[in-house]
C-alpha positions as YAML, in Angstrom:
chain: A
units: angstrom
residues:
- id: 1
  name: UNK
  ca: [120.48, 78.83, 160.27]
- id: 2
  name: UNK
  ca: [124.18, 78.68, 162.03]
- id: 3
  name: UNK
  ca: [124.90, 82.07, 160.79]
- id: 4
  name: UNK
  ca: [121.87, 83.49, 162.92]
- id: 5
  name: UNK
  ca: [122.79, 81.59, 165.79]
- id: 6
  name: UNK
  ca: [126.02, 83.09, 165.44]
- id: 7
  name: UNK
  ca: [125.13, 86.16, 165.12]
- id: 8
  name: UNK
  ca: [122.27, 86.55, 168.38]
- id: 9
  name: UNK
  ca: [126.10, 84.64, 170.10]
- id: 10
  name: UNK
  ca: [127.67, 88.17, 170.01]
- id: 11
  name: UNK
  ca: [124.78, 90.81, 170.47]
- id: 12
  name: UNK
  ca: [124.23, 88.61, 173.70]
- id: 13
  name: UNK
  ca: [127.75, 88.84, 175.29]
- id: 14
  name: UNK
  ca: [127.82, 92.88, 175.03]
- id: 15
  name: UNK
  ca: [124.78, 93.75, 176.62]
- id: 16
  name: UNK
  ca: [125.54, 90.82, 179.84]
- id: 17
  name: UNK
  ca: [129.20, 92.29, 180.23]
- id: 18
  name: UNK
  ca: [127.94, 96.09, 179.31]
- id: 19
  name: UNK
  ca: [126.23, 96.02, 183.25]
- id: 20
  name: UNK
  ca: [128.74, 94.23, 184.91]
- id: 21
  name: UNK
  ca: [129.90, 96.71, 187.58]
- id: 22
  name: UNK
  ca: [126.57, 96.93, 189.09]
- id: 23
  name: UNK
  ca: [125.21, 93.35, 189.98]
- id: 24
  name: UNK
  ca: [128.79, 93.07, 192.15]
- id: 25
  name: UNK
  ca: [127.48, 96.03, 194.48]
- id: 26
  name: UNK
  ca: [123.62, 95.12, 194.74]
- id: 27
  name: UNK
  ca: [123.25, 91.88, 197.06]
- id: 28
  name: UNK
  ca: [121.44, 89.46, 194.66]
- id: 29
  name: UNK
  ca: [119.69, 87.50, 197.59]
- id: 30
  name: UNK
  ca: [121.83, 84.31, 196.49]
- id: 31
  name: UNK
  ca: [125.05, 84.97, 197.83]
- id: 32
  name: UNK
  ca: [126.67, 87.49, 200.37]
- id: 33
  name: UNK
  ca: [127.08, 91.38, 199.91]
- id: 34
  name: UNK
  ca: [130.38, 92.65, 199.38]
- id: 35
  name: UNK
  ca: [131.89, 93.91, 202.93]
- id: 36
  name: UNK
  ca: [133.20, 97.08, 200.72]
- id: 37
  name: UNK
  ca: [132.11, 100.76, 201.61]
- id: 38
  name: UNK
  ca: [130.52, 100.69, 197.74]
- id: 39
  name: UNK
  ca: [128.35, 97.50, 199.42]
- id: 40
  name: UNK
  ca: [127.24, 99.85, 202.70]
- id: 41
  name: UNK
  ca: [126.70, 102.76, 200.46]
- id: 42
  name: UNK
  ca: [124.43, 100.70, 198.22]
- id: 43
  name: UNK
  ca: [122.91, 99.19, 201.75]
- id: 44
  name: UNK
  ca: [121.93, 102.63, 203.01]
- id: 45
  name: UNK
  ca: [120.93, 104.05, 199.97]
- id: 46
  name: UNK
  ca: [118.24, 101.13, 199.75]
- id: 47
  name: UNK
  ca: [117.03, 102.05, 203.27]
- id: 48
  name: UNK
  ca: [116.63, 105.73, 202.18]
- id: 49
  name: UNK
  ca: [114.76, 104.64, 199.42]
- id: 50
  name: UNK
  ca: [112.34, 102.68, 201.46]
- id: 51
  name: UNK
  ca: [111.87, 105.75, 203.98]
- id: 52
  name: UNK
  ca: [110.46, 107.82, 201.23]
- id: 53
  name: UNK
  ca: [108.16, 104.95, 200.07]
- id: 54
  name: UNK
  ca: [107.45, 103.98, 203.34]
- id: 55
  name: UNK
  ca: [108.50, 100.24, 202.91]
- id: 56
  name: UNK
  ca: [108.75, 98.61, 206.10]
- id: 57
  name: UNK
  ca: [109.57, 95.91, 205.32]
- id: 58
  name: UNK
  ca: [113.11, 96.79, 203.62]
- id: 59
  name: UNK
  ca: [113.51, 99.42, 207.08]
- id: 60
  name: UNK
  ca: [113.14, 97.03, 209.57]
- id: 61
  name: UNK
  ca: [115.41, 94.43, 207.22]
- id: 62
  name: UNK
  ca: [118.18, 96.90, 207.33]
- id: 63
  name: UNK
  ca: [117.54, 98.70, 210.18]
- id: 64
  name: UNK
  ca: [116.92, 95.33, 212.17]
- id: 65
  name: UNK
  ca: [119.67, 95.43, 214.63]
- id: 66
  name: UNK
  ca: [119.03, 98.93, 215.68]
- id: 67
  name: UNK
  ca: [115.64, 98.79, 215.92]
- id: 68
  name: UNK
  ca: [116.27, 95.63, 218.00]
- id: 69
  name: UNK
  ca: [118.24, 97.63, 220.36]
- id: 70
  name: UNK
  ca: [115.46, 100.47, 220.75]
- id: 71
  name: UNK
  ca: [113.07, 97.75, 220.91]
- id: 72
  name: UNK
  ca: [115.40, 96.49, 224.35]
- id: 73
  name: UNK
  ca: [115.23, 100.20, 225.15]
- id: 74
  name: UNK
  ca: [111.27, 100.03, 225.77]
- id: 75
  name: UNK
  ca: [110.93, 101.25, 222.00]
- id: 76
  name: UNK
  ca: [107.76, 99.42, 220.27]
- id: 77
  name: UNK
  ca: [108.90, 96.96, 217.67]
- id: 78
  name: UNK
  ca: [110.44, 97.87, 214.81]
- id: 79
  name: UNK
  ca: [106.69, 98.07, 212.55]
- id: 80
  name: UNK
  ca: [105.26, 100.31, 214.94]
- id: 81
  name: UNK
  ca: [108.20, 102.65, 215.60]
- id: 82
  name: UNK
  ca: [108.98, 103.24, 211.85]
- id: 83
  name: UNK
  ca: [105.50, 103.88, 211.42]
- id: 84
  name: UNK
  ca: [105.95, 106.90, 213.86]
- id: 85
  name: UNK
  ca: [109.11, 107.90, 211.94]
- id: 86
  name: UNK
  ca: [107.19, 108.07, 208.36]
- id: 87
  name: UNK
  ca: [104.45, 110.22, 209.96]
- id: 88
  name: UNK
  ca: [107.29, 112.79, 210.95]
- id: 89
  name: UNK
  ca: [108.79, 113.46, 207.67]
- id: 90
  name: UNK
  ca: [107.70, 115.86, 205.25]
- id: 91
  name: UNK
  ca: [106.45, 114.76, 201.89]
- id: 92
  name: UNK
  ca: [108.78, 116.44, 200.49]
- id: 93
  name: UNK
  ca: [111.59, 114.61, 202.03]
- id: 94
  name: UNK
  ca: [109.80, 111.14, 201.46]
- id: 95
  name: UNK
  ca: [109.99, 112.35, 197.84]
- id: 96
  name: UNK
  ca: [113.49, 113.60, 197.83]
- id: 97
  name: UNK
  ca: [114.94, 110.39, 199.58]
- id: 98
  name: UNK
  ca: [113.24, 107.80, 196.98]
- id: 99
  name: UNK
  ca: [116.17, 108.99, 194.52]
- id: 100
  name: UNK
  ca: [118.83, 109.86, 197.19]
- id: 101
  name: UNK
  ca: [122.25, 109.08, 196.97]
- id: 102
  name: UNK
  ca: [125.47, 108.95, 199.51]
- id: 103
  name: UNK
  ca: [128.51, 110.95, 198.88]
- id: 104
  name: UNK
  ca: [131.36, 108.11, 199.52]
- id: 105
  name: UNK
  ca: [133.75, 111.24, 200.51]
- id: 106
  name: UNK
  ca: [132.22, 112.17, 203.50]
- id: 107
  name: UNK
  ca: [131.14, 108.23, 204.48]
- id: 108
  name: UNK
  ca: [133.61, 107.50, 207.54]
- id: 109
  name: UNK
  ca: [135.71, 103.85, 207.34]
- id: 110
  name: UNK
  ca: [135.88, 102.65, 210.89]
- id: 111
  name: UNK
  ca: [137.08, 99.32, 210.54]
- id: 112
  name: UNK
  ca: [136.17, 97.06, 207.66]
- id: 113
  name: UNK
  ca: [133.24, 95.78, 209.11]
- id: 114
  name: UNK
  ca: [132.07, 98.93, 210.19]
- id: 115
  name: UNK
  ca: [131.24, 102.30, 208.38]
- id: 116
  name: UNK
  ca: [129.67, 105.54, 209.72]
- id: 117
  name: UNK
  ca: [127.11, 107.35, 207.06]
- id: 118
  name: UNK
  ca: [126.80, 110.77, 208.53]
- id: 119
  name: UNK
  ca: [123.88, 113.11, 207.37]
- id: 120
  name: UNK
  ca: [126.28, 115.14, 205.68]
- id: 121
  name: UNK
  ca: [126.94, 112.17, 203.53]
- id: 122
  name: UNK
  ca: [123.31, 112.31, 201.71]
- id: 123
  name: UNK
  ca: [123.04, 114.19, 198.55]
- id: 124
  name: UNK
  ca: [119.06, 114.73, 198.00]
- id: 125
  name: UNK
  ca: [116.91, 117.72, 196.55]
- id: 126
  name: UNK
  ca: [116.10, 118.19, 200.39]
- id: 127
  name: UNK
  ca: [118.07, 119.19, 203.19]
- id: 128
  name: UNK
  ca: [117.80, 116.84, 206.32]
- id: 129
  name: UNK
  ca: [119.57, 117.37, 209.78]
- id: 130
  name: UNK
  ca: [120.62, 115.48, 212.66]
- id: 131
  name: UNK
  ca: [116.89, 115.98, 214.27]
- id: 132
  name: UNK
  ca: [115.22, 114.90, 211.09]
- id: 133
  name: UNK
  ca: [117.17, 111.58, 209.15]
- id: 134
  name: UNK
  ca: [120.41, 111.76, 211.73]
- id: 135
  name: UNK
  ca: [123.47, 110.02, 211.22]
- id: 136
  name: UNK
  ca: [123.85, 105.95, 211.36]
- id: 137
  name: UNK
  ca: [126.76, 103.51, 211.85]
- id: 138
  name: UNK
  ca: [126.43, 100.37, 209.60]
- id: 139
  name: UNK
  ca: [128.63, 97.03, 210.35]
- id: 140
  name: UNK
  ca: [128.67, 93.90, 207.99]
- id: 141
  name: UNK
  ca: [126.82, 91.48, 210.31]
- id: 142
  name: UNK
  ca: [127.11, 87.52, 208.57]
- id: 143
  name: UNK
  ca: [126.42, 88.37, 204.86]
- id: 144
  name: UNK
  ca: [125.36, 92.26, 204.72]
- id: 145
  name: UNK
  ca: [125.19, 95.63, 205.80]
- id: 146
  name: UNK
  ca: [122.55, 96.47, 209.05]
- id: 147
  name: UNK
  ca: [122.29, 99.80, 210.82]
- id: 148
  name: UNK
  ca: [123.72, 99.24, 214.26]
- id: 149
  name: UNK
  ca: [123.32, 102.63, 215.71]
...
């Protein structure tokens, strides 16, 4: 009976060091994000994923202080303006951004707390331009990543 214990001991300790890299980037929800440009890659790569599956909920979590700012600007609030956004891209680039990624070589350092992902910077199986996704500035605001601007 100790020999099987012993033995599930090992097999155990592989597999929870084996993914080790990744849980550092992701923001787990029970602590803060890292303020890394890995950390506002990850950010905006989660709020390109919930363009292309139309999750409004994750947009307007990441997107909250710009939308905020629109919102100021006489834009409708952040539901009903992202609504508008979904209905102007193509299906096809709803499908390409649910697996896009960011190249980190062309995302811009500012300052530490403050990162600029231009559209050049997405790698996807669709083009997009300034008129259709644009370009965004994140800053670390408290314990994550937001779009600013």
């Amino acid at each position: 009976m100790s020999a099987s214990t012993r033995t599930e001991g090992p097999s155990a300790t592989p597999s929870a060091s084996a993914g080790t890299g990744t849980p550092s980037v992701v923001p787990t929800g029970d602590g803060p994000a890292p303020r890394t440009k890995e950390g506002a890659i990850k950010r905006y790569e989660q709020y390109l994923h919930a363009l292309g599956h139309e999750d409004i909920d994750t947009v307007c979590e990441v997107a909250g202080p710009a939308a905020k700012q629109a919102e100021d600007q006489g834009f409708g609030p952040c539901t009903s303006t992202y609504v508008a956004v979904f209905r102007m891209i193509s299906p096809a680039q709803k499908k390409a951004l649910r697996t896009a990624t960011v190249d980190p070589g062309r995302v811009v350092v500012r300052t530490p707390g403050k990162i600029e992902m231009p559209v050049e910077a997405v790698r996807s199986s669709a083009t997009f331009s300034e008129s259709d996704l644009g370009s965004y500035t994140l800053e670390y605001l408290k314990t994550d990543w937001y779009i600013t601007d």
